[in-house]
Each structure stands twice: as C-alpha cells, then as structure tokens.
Amino acid sequence: MANRPDYLLFDRDTQAIFWNMHTKAIQRMLDYDYVIGRKKPSVAAIVHPTSDLKYQKFFFGTEEILIPVYRSTKEAAENHPNADVLINFASFRTAYDVTREAIDIPTIRTIVITAEGIPERLTRDMNLRARKAGKWIIGPATVGGLAAGAFRIANTGGTIENIINSKLHRPGSVGLVTRSGGLFNELCNIIARNANGIFEGVAIGGDRFPGSDFLDHLLRMEKNPDIKFMVMLGELGGTLEYKVVDAIKKGLIKKPVIAWCIGTCAKLFGSDVQFGHAGAKAGAERETADAKNAALKEAGALVPSSFDELPELIRGVYEELKAQGEIPEIKEPEVPPIPMDYAEARKKGLIRKPTNFICTISDDRGPEATYTNIPISEVIEKGYSIADIIGLLWFKKKFPKWASNFIDMVIKIVADHGPCVSGAHNARVAARAGKDLVSSLASGLLTIGPRFGGAIDGAAKYFKMAYEKGMSPKEFVDYMKRVERKPIPGIGHRVKSIRNPDKRVELLKNYAEENFPATELLNYALEVEKVTTAKKENLILNVDGCIGVLMVDMFKNLGFTSKEIDEIIDAGALNAFFVLGRSIGFIGHILDEKRLKSPLYRHPWDDVLYAIEEPEDLTDR
Ligand code: ACO
Ligand code: LMR
C-alpha cells in the first residue's frame, strides 16, 4: 500500500482498480492524468468478470496504452498491490458484493461506490464492515471526488475544459465536501473564481447512509497542512451535518468551515418533499436546511444567508487568509492540450483522411444494411431471388426475369454431383479427418480449378475469343491444340458423352434457346462440340462449358460490351457461380460425414501403384 499520511486518500502516485468495463470513465481518468502530467496512469487494472480480455486499450495523451483486465478484484489486487483504491462501478445489484470482497483485500484502502439504489440494509452493513476494517468508503450514489493535480475519480469534475476552468488540474488551498456530484462541480468552479481552487474534494453521495460523511472528510482536511479552509455543502434531510456542528463546538475543527445546506426552499412546499437524493428529505424540523444552517452558524461555521452569498463569503475568507500569509502563491502549470478523438475531430470538420478501401456495393452504416442502395427489408418484401441478389452484389444490376431465372437454374444445377467428384471427395476426406465445417468446405472449394468446376471462365474466354476472331470451329480446335497446347476448357467429361449425355447441359441449352433473346456463342460452341465429339465421344460441351458460353450470351443480351464481359471473366466471376452452387453440395457431404460419425479415411495401398526408383545420385556434383 502506498506510503502517505493518514489524512491523504489520494496523491499523484495513487492507482485504482476500476471495477467494470466503463471505458469512457476510465479514459476520462487517463485524460486527466495526462493533463496534470502524471507519469503513471491512475488506473492500474480493470475488473470485468464476464470478459475474456486480458488487456483493454486506452489513450494516454496521443499514445495508446494497455490496461490489464482481470476477472476478479482479488486477482487484480494480487497483481497490483500498489493500487489502494477500488472504483466500484458495479450496478446496484452487484455493488454490495464487490464492496464486501474489496473490504477484505488488505491492499485496498478506499472504495468508491457509484451505484444508486443499494438497499439501505446492505449499505449499513457494508459501511460498518468498512469502518471496522479501517477502510474508507466514498458513496454510494456518488460521482466520487478529486485530489486536484493528483487523482480524479472517474467522471468527477466533468469535461477536461471544465476541469481546467475550475482549476482542478493543480492543487489549491481549499477542502470541499458535498453530497451531490453536480453541485461538487459548481462549487469547484466557485472556489476557483473566488479563491485559488480546491486541494481536494469529496462528494459523499446522495444515499441516506453514506459510507463516509462530512465530518470524516473535514477531520482529514483539518489535519492536512495544505488545506487552509473548508467548504461544506450539505442538504436538507438527515442529521450528518450535526456531527460537524458538534466537532466545531468541541474544537476538533479549528480551520474555517464555510457551510451551507441547500433545500431551504423546501418550506415553500406543503408536505415533506423528496429532493433527488434518497437522503434529501426532511423528516423532522431538525432535518430541514434552515435548522441545520442555523445550528452550523451557531457552532461557529461561516454560513451565508443564501446560496447566492456563498461565493462572496469564500472570497472573503480566502482574501483574509492570504493577507495573513497563510495561502501560498501558486505557479500556474502549463496544460498540454488533450488530443481530440478522431471521430469528434472528423465530425467537427477539422481533419480529413484518405480512405484505404472503396466499396461500391453495400453499406451497413445506416439503420439497415443495403445492397446497392436497396435496403434488405425491401429485398425481402419485394421477393428478390438469390439470383437477383447476385445481380445486385456481383454485377450491380437489376436483372430481368429471364436472366435471374437462368442464374437460379445454374446454381441449382451445379449444387451437387455426388460424392465421387474431386471436390466432394476432398470435403468428405477433410471432414473425416475431424476438420470443422468451414475447413472441410474450404478443402472442397480449393479443388475447384481448370479441370474441375473451374473451367467456366476458361470456356467463356476461349470460345468468345475464337468466335469474335471469326475462327471456324475446326480452326479453333486446332488452334487450342497447336498454339495454346491445352484442352479446350468446357469440353470433355470423364463420364458423360454423346451416348450418355449430361442432362444438366440439356436443361441449360433448352432454357436458353427458349428464353434468351439470342444464343450466338452457344450455337458456336455446339458446332465446336461436333468437331470434338467426332474425335472422341466424351468430348462433349460439358456443364462448365455450357454455363460459360451461356453467361457470355446472357451478358451480351443484357447490353454489356465485349470489354466489360472480358473483365467479368478475368475477375473469375463466372467460376464463382460454380463455387457458390457447389458449396451447397459440399456442405451436404460434410454434414453427411458428421452425421455418420465416419472415422478417419485412409486410402488403401492397393489403390496406389508404387513406382519408386532409387534416387538419382547427385552427391558428387
Ligand atoms: N479439348 C480438346 N481435346 C481434349 C479435351 C478438351 N477439353 N479433353 C480431352 N481431349 C482430348 C485429349 O487431347 C486426348 O486426345 P488424344 O486421344 O488425341 O490424345 C483425348 O481427348 C483424351 O484425353 P483425356 O485427358 O484422357 O480425357 P479425359 O476423359 O480424361 O478428360 C477432362 C476429361 C479432364 C474433363 C478433360 O476433358 C478436360 O480437361 N477438359 C477441360 C476441362 C474442363 O472442362 N473441366 C470441367 C469438366 S465439368 C466439371 O468439372 C463440372
Ligand atoms: C461435376 O459437376 O462435378 C461433374 O461434372 C464432374 C464429374 O467428374 O463428374
């Protein structure tokens, strides 16, 4: 635990454990640290029981720092024994348990509880335990407090601008105790304008039973040689202010105390009025603001006749102490500007930044995502098909019915072709090796290539090229054999042939002939097929080839230029139809294997021709 006098709860080395992932409040503490030139962040650790995070990023000035995150206060305290403050930002349902645990942790000295609405029975129990253990509780129902130029509890003091205007970034000579957090800020401002600012201030919170009260803090401040006078802002309800009355009378507080209890207007209302705080209700005459103000005055506190006169009174006491040489001169420190958050600066139009990505298809920034500016709800309401969505997201077009139906048909037709085709086989082998669905699917998809399923683009490219160059079908076949020296993509099938035709190809051809405005490239490809099947009966226009040429026909009919179609082919967009459709089948095969709980597949030896030779000996080279 930090080595500092009893009367000081916080100094420039104080570190806190922050219970709950309230990143904004934590960032505000760190911004304060930066402004006052602290070297060590005031938050040492965060406790977030439901998080798997090990660290959370924050800014410390312009730099980013990592603050460790723990699942329990105990673990955080063990790892950060120097952090003697627990800022308990738990909800009112959890705050009691968090506090109870912290009371028993030896390294924690001060517990700040923000939650409002903890049952009074629990609050009293928790306060009692804390007092017995010699621990400080600030709150419940409090914003916290602040040691000027040293340590800020969470959101105390408001914005950084407010903090600087109220001179909370460096110590003054005044001690402040309030109940309310809002008035705490107001008082800090008044004290900065009429005196030299606060040295330290605590908002004890609005509950009926605060864990530490006015007197506890005034007694600390009495002992603090840097604090020259105190300001106390009480309120109607409860009797805590009378403890201060007694202490002044007994001479336990000798420094000037300027005191005011708000709520003097309550008498204007007929019955007992509850003012915001749980404790702000006068149950008896003694608990009214007027009675308390009178008692304080009578005891010797400096009590103005109205809140409006409070600033003047503060100024008077300050000037007097200054004249007596009690108040030291303060050298105003330089305040580094807090870097503005990127989002805020951008909103204000102060900065601009070039983007790294361009997206022309979809947008999720609004209330609902859109596909080429069409909200998803409209896509659903208007009954867009999968093909229509492909039209929007792949090609940024609304396709006519005949084209959408064709795309739908392609996807359905290529969805599966049994377990023995190379991609399905790979997907099944991967699934049987225990791989998850995504990995097994990837294994199947990676098999799609120029020989299997991925010949659509190649077919489109070569047939289109040959047709546009005016090659006769025979010239094309010769060209591919002699110049390109490769099989014509989209021609040939291991199983299908003219005697065993591929039904899928028939379906596609029939659809196109009936529904496409024109099928120029298909007609050409069928002439090529005549040449190849004359060589060998399995050299048919296969399903990839048929899709490839029909896609070119489709785009031509839709008005795409030859160059635009080439770009689509070069991008791999036509194979994408096979990838998409066949994923359905691969997933089916993977789920089938999982359902069957099939064991690891090992290929049989007798299915491999072992043709192994001695290695060529290059060792003497
Ligand atoms: N174009 C021209 N000639 C071909 C083609 C072709 N696409 N495919 C095979 N041939 C010829 C060969 O040159 C060979 O001729 P030769 O007897 O004069 O030497 C003969 O046909 C037999 O060749 P194989 O390689 O034994 O043929 P196979 O039946 O094994 O080939 C395959 C089938 C792999 C599909 C092959 O035709 C090919 O590579 N086609 C192009 C790729 C393709 O379209 N793949 C998609 C198939 S459909 C799908 O996966 C969904
Ligand atoms: C398929 O669609 O997977 C088939 O055409 C390929 C094959 O080998 O049967």
XYZ file of C-alpha atoms and ligand atoms in Angstrom:
681
model
C 0.000 0.000 0.000
C 1.138 3.495 -0.760
C 3.056 5.345 1.895
C 1.241 8.588 2.557
C -0.148 10.387 5.597
C -3.447 9.124 7.021
C -5.279 12.279 6.093
C -4.476 11.870 2.390
C -6.605 9.433 0.439
C -5.041 10.230 -2.904
C -1.805 11.634 -4.272
C -0.048 11.747 -7.630
C 1.030 8.118 -7.290
C -2.366 6.750 -6.328
C -3.573 3.994 -8.570
C -7.024 2.470 -8.718
C -8.553 -0.808 -9.715
C -11.609 0.002 -11.802
C -14.447 -2.465 -11.363
C -16.477 -2.734 -14.592
C -15.616 -2.016 -18.178
C -16.678 1.629 -18.278
C -14.195 2.634 -20.928
C -15.398 6.233 -21.145
C -14.976 6.909 -17.415
C -11.571 5.199 -17.432
C -10.482 7.228 -20.445
C -11.534 10.399 -18.610
C -9.293 9.453 -15.690
C -6.394 8.877 -18.058
C -7.034 12.163 -19.870
C -6.879 13.879 -16.517
C -3.607 12.097 -15.724
C -2.177 13.325 -18.982
C -3.283 16.919 -18.399
C -1.723 17.021 -14.940
C 1.464 15.382 -16.187
C 1.224 12.153 -14.231
C 3.772 9.603 -15.326
C 1.828 6.570 -14.158
C -1.795 6.084 -15.220
C -4.232 6.349 -12.323
C -5.973 3.140 -13.376
C -3.770 0.121 -12.759
C -6.256 -2.567 -13.680
C -9.828 -3.257 -14.693
C -12.034 -5.963 -13.237
C -14.589 -7.377 -15.630
C -15.816 -10.783 -14.517
C -17.547 -11.688 -17.755
C -14.715 -10.797 -20.084
C -12.094 -12.944 -21.744
C -10.000 -9.873 -22.445
C -6.525 -9.729 -20.992
C -5.980 -6.046 -21.811
C -8.014 -3.046 -22.868
C -6.517 -0.253 -24.968
C -6.719 3.379 -23.886
C -5.143 6.636 -24.869
C -2.574 8.279 -22.663
C -2.223 11.564 -24.484
C -1.559 10.653 -28.090
C -0.099 7.246 -27.253
C -2.042 4.055 -26.703
C -1.521 2.042 -23.542
C -2.792 -1.335 -22.388
C -4.541 -1.704 -19.054
C -4.759 -5.280 -17.793
C -8.208 -6.773 -17.309
C -8.950 -9.364 -14.609
C -11.950 -11.462 -13.826
C -11.889 -10.793 -10.078
C -10.900 -7.980 -7.735
C -8.734 -10.419 -5.810
C -6.712 -11.310 -8.883
C -6.370 -7.630 -9.850
C -5.251 -6.702 -6.330
C -2.724 -9.541 -6.187
C -1.165 -8.332 -9.407
C -1.340 -4.636 -8.453
C -0.686 -4.418 -4.724
C 0.132 -0.706 -5.015
C -3.420 0.097 -6.215
C -5.189 1.043 -2.992
C -8.400 2.485 -4.446
C -11.243 0.403 -5.808
C -13.591 2.329 -8.045
C -16.698 0.208 -7.826
C -18.746 0.896 -10.933
C -20.914 -2.186 -10.462
C -24.698 -1.891 -10.708
C -26.734 -1.526 -7.524
C -27.403 -5.263 -7.687
C -23.726 -6.199 -7.592
C -22.091 -3.238 -5.822
C -22.564 -4.674 -2.326
C -20.820 -7.974 -3.124
C -17.982 -6.178 -4.885
C -17.504 -3.865 -1.903
C -17.602 -6.693 0.609
C -14.915 -8.565 -1.249
C -12.768 -5.430 -1.503
C -13.049 -4.668 2.219
C -11.281 -7.963 2.928
C -8.451 -7.278 0.497
C -5.585 -5.871 2.575
C -4.088 -3.691 -0.149
C -7.322 -1.812 -0.811
C -7.835 1.198 1.411
C -10.536 3.277 -0.298
C -13.651 2.031 -2.070
C -15.700 4.404 -4.192
C -19.237 3.227 -4.926
C -21.161 4.919 -7.709
C -24.308 2.772 -7.724
C -27.518 4.348 -6.554
C -30.263 2.242 -5.006
C -28.330 -0.333 -2.979
C -30.788 -1.495 -0.273
C -30.181 0.548 2.901
C -29.809 -2.608 4.999
C -26.873 -3.675 2.817
C -25.369 -0.183 2.751
C -25.314 -0.035 6.533
C -23.798 -3.492 6.803
C -21.117 -2.625 4.261
C -20.317 0.691 5.967
C -19.998 -0.985 9.332
C -17.646 -3.631 7.995
C -15.523 -0.996 6.260
C -15.198 1.090 9.416
C -14.199 -1.983 11.420
C -11.570 -2.831 8.838
C -10.292 0.765 8.824
C -11.276 1.268 5.194
C -12.731 4.339 3.542
C -15.939 4.187 1.573
C -16.924 7.099 -0.645
C -20.541 6.780 -1.741
C -22.788 5.017 -2.571
C -24.530 7.129 -5.184
C -21.565 9.377 -5.780
C -19.515 10.727 -8.644
C -16.538 10.314 -6.280
C -14.114 13.113 -5.731
C -10.834 14.574 -6.838
C -7.441 15.461 -5.435
C -6.506 18.445 -7.571
C -3.462 17.815 -9.730
C -3.158 14.298 -8.354
C -6.041 11.900 -8.811
C -9.502 12.048 -10.308
C -12.195 9.506 -9.549
C -13.941 8.521 -12.765
C -16.126 11.334 -14.121
C -15.656 13.789 -11.259
C -15.187 17.354 -12.461
C -16.852 16.883 -15.844
C -15.132 17.683 -19.111
C -11.423 18.475 -19.311
C -12.350 22.061 -20.245
C -14.417 22.306 -17.084
C -11.617 20.782 -15.036
C -9.145 23.366 -16.259
C -11.602 26.251 -15.900
C -12.270 25.132 -12.333
C -8.512 24.831 -11.666
C -8.835 21.169 -10.780
C -5.631 20.337 -12.648
C -3.438 21.691 -9.841
C -3.840 21.903 -6.089
C -5.368 24.945 -4.410
C -5.850 25.557 -0.708
C -9.488 24.651 -0.113
C -11.053 21.405 1.074
C -14.521 20.661 -0.279
C -17.165 18.193 0.855
C -20.543 17.977 -0.815
C -23.263 15.456 -1.061
C -24.099 15.992 -4.677
C -21.769 15.413 -7.624
C -23.372 18.100 -9.811
C -23.006 20.743 -7.127
C -19.496 19.496 -6.472
C -18.553 20.772 -9.927
C -20.415 24.023 -9.350
C -18.628 24.564 -6.043
C -15.226 23.778 -7.552
C -15.908 26.464 -10.104
C -16.999 28.986 -7.451
C -13.936 28.182 -5.345
C -11.631 28.595 -8.352
C -13.131 32.003 -9.108
C -13.213 33.306 -5.561
C -10.196 31.547 -4.091
C -7.299 29.571 -5.526
C -9.211 26.305 -6.126
C -9.582 23.122 -4.153
C -6.797 20.969 -2.804
C -9.135 18.065 -2.514
C -12.862 17.457 -2.704
C -15.208 14.593 -1.999
C -18.860 14.135 -2.912
C -20.100 11.823 -0.187
C -23.122 10.773 -2.255
C -26.840 11.062 -2.022
C -27.735 7.942 -0.049
C -29.243 8.143 3.399
C -26.257 6.258 4.784
C -23.040 7.330 3.064
C -20.002 5.189 3.858
C -18.056 8.259 4.947
C -19.678 11.528 5.896
C -18.968 15.252 6.028
C -17.207 15.018 9.337
C -14.938 12.134 8.323
C -13.591 14.178 5.469
C -13.498 17.511 7.296
C -11.407 15.877 10.028
C -8.980 14.587 7.404
C -8.806 18.024 5.862
C -8.293 19.622 9.253
C -5.094 17.584 9.563
C -3.899 18.397 6.053
C -1.473 21.349 6.217
C -2.081 22.175 2.552
C -5.764 22.801 3.171
C -6.324 26.222 4.696
C -10.103 26.287 4.945
C -13.015 24.037 4.095
C -16.299 24.399 2.282
C -19.145 22.050 3.107
C -22.309 21.831 1.065
C -24.968 19.880 2.907
C -28.616 19.476 2.125
C -31.930 19.017 3.813
C -32.631 15.585 5.286
C -30.642 13.503 7.738
C -28.509 14.675 10.602
C -24.950 14.257 9.322
C -24.334 17.998 9.417
C -24.921 17.958 13.198
C -21.823 15.789 13.591
C -19.908 18.720 12.091
C -21.724 21.127 14.415
C -20.562 19.069 17.428
C -16.993 18.757 16.160
C -16.694 22.501 15.670
C -18.121 23.086 19.094
C -15.681 20.617 20.618
C -12.789 22.341 18.852
C -11.975 19.301 16.743
C -12.118 21.516 13.687
C -10.255 24.747 14.017
C -9.810 25.785 10.407
C -12.553 27.985 8.964
C -15.504 25.977 7.660
C -17.838 27.679 5.224
C -21.076 25.732 5.285
C -24.382 25.817 3.548
C -27.239 23.331 3.429
C -29.330 23.502 0.297
C -33.056 22.894 0.290
C -34.100 25.958 2.281
C -36.890 26.351 -0.248
C -38.485 23.106 0.941
C -40.524 25.069 3.420
C -42.386 26.612 0.476
C -43.854 23.225 -0.308
C -46.801 21.861 1.649
C -45.558 18.453 2.725
C -42.122 16.805 3.029
C -40.515 16.951 -0.376
C -38.006 14.422 -1.620
C -35.176 16.297 -3.411
C -33.422 13.988 -5.851
C -31.202 12.116 -3.419
C -32.565 9.293 -1.315
C -31.444 11.156 1.788
C -32.714 14.583 0.720
C -35.953 14.648 2.612
C -36.520 16.334 5.935
C -38.450 14.018 8.243
C -38.360 16.407 11.184
C -37.812 20.096 11.790
C -34.237 19.316 12.857
C -33.529 17.885 9.412
C -34.564 20.986 7.477
C -31.916 23.017 5.721
C -32.824 26.078 7.753
C -32.383 24.295 11.078
C -29.044 22.868 10.052
C -27.782 26.187 8.681
C -28.742 27.843 11.949
C -27.005 25.166 14.029
C -23.856 25.381 11.930
C -23.792 29.131 12.268
C -24.345 28.917 15.942
C -21.439 26.457 16.299
C -19.095 28.865 14.535
C -19.182 27.776 10.920
C -19.321 30.576 8.378
C -22.837 30.365 6.967
C -24.077 32.765 4.286
C -27.636 33.969 4.367
C -28.298 32.407 0.971
C -26.510 30.268 -1.575
C -26.011 33.399 -3.683
C -23.801 34.863 -0.977
C -21.597 31.792 -0.773
C -19.054 33.000 -3.389
C -18.564 36.282 -1.595
C -18.040 34.514 1.711
C -15.449 32.206 0.146
C -13.661 35.194 -1.356
C -13.653 36.960 1.979
C -12.104 34.048 3.882
C -9.592 33.470 1.121
C -8.508 37.124 0.953
C -8.164 37.268 4.691
C -6.010 34.131 4.912
C -3.958 35.393 2.010
C -3.395 38.692 3.769
C -2.207 36.725 6.795
C 0.327 34.942 4.601
C -1.409 31.576 5.051
C -2.042 30.971 1.364
C 0.990 30.256 -0.819
C 1.358 31.717 -4.312
C 0.509 29.201 -6.980
C 2.570 28.970 -10.111
C 0.080 28.009 -12.791
C 1.338 24.895 -14.597
C 1.352 24.522 -18.367
C -1.544 22.411 -19.515
C -0.968 20.180 -22.504
C -3.957 20.068 -24.817
C -5.877 16.809 -24.782
C -5.737 15.350 -28.252
C -9.200 15.357 -29.764
C -10.648 11.955 -30.593
C -10.538 11.202 -34.272
C -14.322 10.734 -34.549
C -15.013 14.052 -32.844
C -12.480 15.971 -34.924
C -13.901 14.497 -38.070
C -17.439 15.357 -37.026
C -16.337 18.929 -36.467
C -14.760 19.023 -39.928
C -11.267 19.659 -38.506
C -9.471 16.783 -40.164
C -9.674 14.646 -43.261
C -8.097 11.364 -44.128
C -7.803 9.449 -47.367
C -9.637 6.150 -47.275
C -7.899 2.839 -47.878
C -10.849 0.990 -49.322
C -13.595 1.825 -51.750
C -16.892 -0.059 -51.621
C -19.488 0.320 -54.371
C -21.910 -2.453 -53.499
C -23.257 -2.387 -49.964
C -23.459 -0.149 -46.925
C -24.119 -1.051 -43.301
C -23.728 2.396 -41.751
C -27.405 3.288 -41.665
C -30.202 1.761 -39.622
C -30.257 -1.195 -42.006
C -27.753 -2.586 -44.461
C -28.353 -2.036 -48.154
C -27.425 -3.943 -51.281
C -26.590 -1.325 -53.933
C -28.748 1.112 -52.015
C -31.699 -1.263 -51.707
C -32.489 -1.889 -48.031
C -32.549 -5.565 -47.046
C -36.164 -5.179 -45.921
C -37.123 -4.165 -49.460
C -35.155 -7.114 -50.840
C -37.283 -9.380 -48.660
C -40.598 -7.559 -49.103
C -40.276 -7.460 -52.878
C -39.300 -11.128 -53.036
C -35.832 -10.779 -54.600
C -34.445 -14.213 -55.504
C -30.893 -15.381 -54.745
C -30.111 -14.627 -58.384
C -31.494 -11.096 -58.033
C -29.198 -10.537 -55.049
C -26.263 -11.859 -57.064
C -27.255 -9.366 -59.739
C -27.059 -6.545 -57.197
C -23.943 -7.572 -55.296
C -21.808 -9.129 -58.031
C -22.755 -7.001 -61.001
C -24.627 -4.011 -59.518
C -27.553 -4.628 -61.862
C -31.194 -5.496 -61.564
C -31.529 -8.401 -63.951
C -34.638 -9.181 -65.998
C -36.585 -12.307 -65.092
C -35.141 -14.457 -67.895
C -31.575 -13.749 -66.698
C -32.356 -14.196 -62.992
C -34.109 -17.471 -63.703
C -31.078 -18.625 -65.676
C -28.741 -17.809 -62.789
C -31.056 -19.602 -60.360
C -31.018 -22.590 -62.656
C -27.200 -22.602 -62.850
C -26.904 -22.597 -59.075
C -29.413 -25.391 -58.701
C -27.826 -27.443 -61.458
C -24.277 -27.285 -60.124
C -25.263 -27.742 -56.465
C -24.009 -31.322 -56.346
C -22.808 -34.197 -58.456
C -22.362 -36.996 -55.995
C -19.581 -37.946 -53.592
C -17.028 -39.119 -56.163
C -16.226 -35.822 -57.896
C -12.928 -34.444 -56.704
C -14.237 -31.521 -54.625
C -16.862 -33.529 -52.738
C -14.306 -36.270 -52.136
C -11.849 -33.806 -50.639
C -14.533 -32.226 -48.470
C -15.506 -35.649 -47.163
C -11.888 -36.691 -46.520
C -11.298 -33.460 -44.589
C -14.488 -33.927 -42.564
C -13.405 -37.481 -41.750
C -10.042 -36.168 -40.570
C -12.038 -34.284 -37.924
C -11.888 -30.882 -39.539
C -14.679 -28.427 -38.822
C -17.271 -27.458 -41.411
C -15.540 -24.328 -42.653
C -12.171 -26.073 -43.081
C -13.761 -29.084 -44.792
C -15.701 -26.760 -47.081
C -12.523 -24.843 -47.870
C -10.808 -28.126 -48.696
C -13.570 -28.930 -51.206
C -13.598 -25.430 -52.663
C -9.833 -25.423 -53.124
C -10.242 -28.344 -55.501
C -12.243 -26.249 -57.934
C -9.917 -25.414 -60.781
C -9.428 -25.603 -64.534
C -10.109 -29.327 -64.648
C -12.969 -29.440 -62.194
C -15.787 -26.908 -61.969
C -13.456 -24.026 -62.591
C -13.432 -24.244 -66.356
C -16.335 -21.828 -66.780
C -14.199 -18.720 -67.105
C -11.742 -20.514 -69.365
C -14.539 -21.773 -71.601
C -16.096 -18.305 -71.790
C -12.733 -16.765 -72.586
C -11.597 -19.107 -75.363
C -14.955 -19.649 -77.047
C -15.612 -15.890 -77.011
C -12.149 -15.135 -78.356
C -12.452 -17.690 -81.155
C -15.941 -16.548 -82.102
C -15.021 -12.863 -82.108
C -11.926 -13.588 -84.198
C -14.122 -15.416 -86.694
C -12.315 -18.792 -86.294
C -14.218 -21.718 -87.696
C -14.923 -24.443 -85.127
C -12.209 -26.617 -86.657
C -9.698 -23.741 -86.677
C -10.486 -23.168 -83.021
C -9.925 -26.829 -82.070
C -6.620 -26.837 -83.998
C -5.603 -23.511 -82.502
C -6.122 -24.833 -78.969
C -4.143 -27.978 -79.734
C -1.223 -26.383 -81.610
C -0.909 -22.827 -80.326
C -2.328 -22.904 -76.776
C -1.407 -26.566 -76.345
C -4.164 -27.259 -73.879
C -7.540 -28.921 -73.728
C -10.429 -26.659 -74.606
C -11.927 -25.581 -71.292
C -15.562 -26.667 -71.167
C -15.075 -29.618 -73.484
C -14.852 -33.213 -72.330
C -16.154 -35.232 -69.453
C -14.864 -38.272 -67.639
C -18.258 -39.982 -67.583
C -20.641 -38.128 -69.857
C -20.545 -38.481 -73.621
C -22.775 -38.166 -76.688
C -24.174 -41.580 -75.848
C -24.551 -40.737 -72.184
C -25.472 -37.042 -72.423
C -25.292 -34.724 -69.453
C -28.895 -33.940 -68.556
C -27.803 -30.663 -66.943
C -26.378 -29.413 -70.204
C -29.610 -30.309 -71.965
C -31.638 -28.350 -69.396
C -29.443 -25.271 -69.727
C -29.453 -25.357 -73.516
C -33.221 -25.778 -73.669
C -33.794 -22.924 -71.248
C -31.511 -20.585 -73.157
C -32.948 -21.465 -76.513
C -36.450 -20.766 -75.237
C -35.760 -17.682 -73.105
C -32.609 -15.871 -74.230
C -33.082 -13.203 -76.898
C -30.103 -14.802 -78.706
C -27.613 -17.635 -78.086
C -24.812 -16.834 -80.530
C -21.930 -18.259 -78.540
C -23.862 -21.384 -77.540
C -24.585 -22.045 -81.193
C -20.889 -21.670 -81.968
C -19.888 -23.952 -79.075
C -22.282 -26.627 -80.291
C -20.537 -26.521 -83.656
C -17.196 -26.920 -81.870
C -18.668 -29.863 -79.951
C -19.476 -31.524 -83.249
C -15.772 -31.365 -84.186
C -14.503 -32.657 -80.803
C -17.087 -35.416 -80.391
C -16.209 -36.588 -83.863
C -12.733 -37.257 -82.417
C -13.916 -38.855 -79.223
C -17.438 -39.263 -77.919
C -16.732 -37.926 -74.415
C -15.506 -34.584 -75.784
C -18.911 -33.024 -75.313
C -19.681 -29.448 -74.348
C -19.677 -30.109 -70.606
C -21.628 -28.350 -67.888
C -18.833 -25.806 -67.251
C -18.539 -25.095 -70.939
C -22.264 -24.706 -71.429
C -22.537 -22.316 -68.473
C -19.502 -20.357 -69.681
C -20.795 -19.708 -73.176
C -24.341 -19.032 -71.995
C -23.085 -16.496 -69.459
C -21.357 -14.650 -72.287
C -24.614 -14.767 -74.269
C -26.543 -13.550 -71.240
C -24.283 -10.545 -70.651
C -24.275 -9.696 -74.359
C -28.064 -9.798 -74.383
C -28.094 -7.562 -71.312
C -26.079 -4.968 -73.204
C -22.639 -5.488 -71.636
C -19.828 -4.606 -74.038
C -17.287 -7.187 -75.141
C -14.688 -5.460 -72.948
C -16.967 -5.491 -69.925
C -17.575 -9.195 -70.407
C -13.820 -9.812 -70.637
C -13.384 -8.015 -67.314
C -16.050 -10.169 -65.706
C -14.294 -13.296 -66.990
C -10.848 -12.081 -65.906
C -12.176 -11.384 -62.412
C -13.205 -15.028 -62.069
C -16.865 -14.106 -61.734
C -18.159 -16.982 -63.835
C -16.392 -19.710 -61.861
C -17.966 -18.009 -58.853
C -21.341 -19.430 -59.905
C -19.918 -22.929 -59.565
C -18.212 -22.040 -56.277
C -21.466 -20.730 -54.860
C -23.675 -23.533 -56.122
C -21.316 -26.368 -55.303
C -20.801 -25.076 -51.748
C -24.355 -26.281 -51.141
C -23.380 -29.801 -52.140
C -20.047 -29.775 -50.293
C -21.785 -28.703 -47.100
C -24.252 -31.541 -47.631
C -21.383 -34.034 -47.933
C -19.657 -32.668 -44.842
C -22.849 -32.819 -42.784
C -23.387 -36.328 -44.085
C -19.983 -37.422 -42.810
C -20.553 -35.719 -39.468
C -23.955 -37.355 -39.124
C -22.464 -40.738 -39.932
C -19.629 -40.130 -37.484
C -17.318 -41.567 -40.115
C -13.825 -42.421 -38.952
C -10.601 -41.127 -40.481
C -10.257 -42.103 -44.105
C -7.068 -43.804 -45.187
C -6.578 -44.549 -48.817
C -5.969 -48.285 -49.488
C -2.474 -49.320 -50.555
C -3.843 -51.464 -53.337
C -5.251 -48.339 -54.952
C -1.811 -46.872 -55.433
C 0.756 -48.000 -57.953
C 4.044 -47.819 -56.129
C 6.605 -46.989 -58.811
C 9.559 -45.977 -56.725
C 13.079 -45.810 -58.042
C 16.464 -45.308 -56.455
C 17.243 -41.620 -56.171
C 19.482 -40.124 -58.795
C 22.830 -39.647 -57.129
C 23.949 -36.014 -57.352
C 26.167 -36.079 -54.282
C 29.415 -35.721 -56.283
C 28.294 -32.574 -58.052
N -10.338 -30.283 -75.561
C -9.797 -30.910 -76.609
N -9.361 -32.150 -76.543
C -9.495 -32.791 -75.394
C -10.075 -32.199 -74.300
C -10.502 -30.915 -74.420
N -11.054 -30.269 -73.392
N -10.102 -33.059 -73.265
C -9.543 -34.169 -73.707
N -9.175 -34.009 -75.013
C -8.564 -34.959 -75.844
C -7.172 -35.206 -75.405
O -6.270 -34.312 -76.017
C -6.989 -36.594 -75.812
O -6.788 -36.614 -77.227
P -5.926 -37.695 -77.927
O -6.669 -39.008 -77.628
O -5.972 -37.248 -79.320
O -4.601 -37.675 -77.308
C -8.347 -37.215 -75.556
O -9.263 -36.162 -75.619
C -8.486 -37.897 -74.204
O -7.883 -37.103 -73.209
P -8.011 -37.427 -71.678
O -7.161 -36.464 -70.945
O -7.770 -38.872 -71.470
O -9.531 -37.121 -71.450
P -10.338 -37.300 -70.147
O -11.560 -38.005 -70.422
O -9.502 -37.825 -69.052
O -10.628 -35.770 -69.809
C -11.376 -33.889 -68.721
C -11.679 -35.301 -69.095
C -10.292 -33.880 -67.645
C -12.647 -33.259 -68.277
C -10.852 -33.194 -69.938
O -11.765 -33.302 -70.972
C -10.549 -31.745 -69.707
O -9.506 -31.422 -69.178
N -11.464 -30.871 -70.119
C -11.280 -29.472 -69.983
C -11.531 -29.040 -68.571
C -12.981 -28.976 -68.210
O -13.803 -28.563 -68.995
N -13.290 -29.378 -66.969
C -14.664 -29.292 -66.443
C -15.346 -30.618 -66.506
S -17.026 -30.458 -65.916
C -16.922 -30.216 -64.261
O -15.932 -30.377 -63.630
C -18.172 -29.737 -63.506
C -19.396 -32.230 -61.582
O -20.327 -31.474 -61.768
O -18.776 -32.264 -60.500
C -19.032 -33.169 -62.625
O -19.422 -32.759 -63.869
C -17.612 -33.562 -62.546
C -17.517 -35.070 -62.653
O -16.372 -35.530 -62.567
O -18.498 -35.745 -62.802
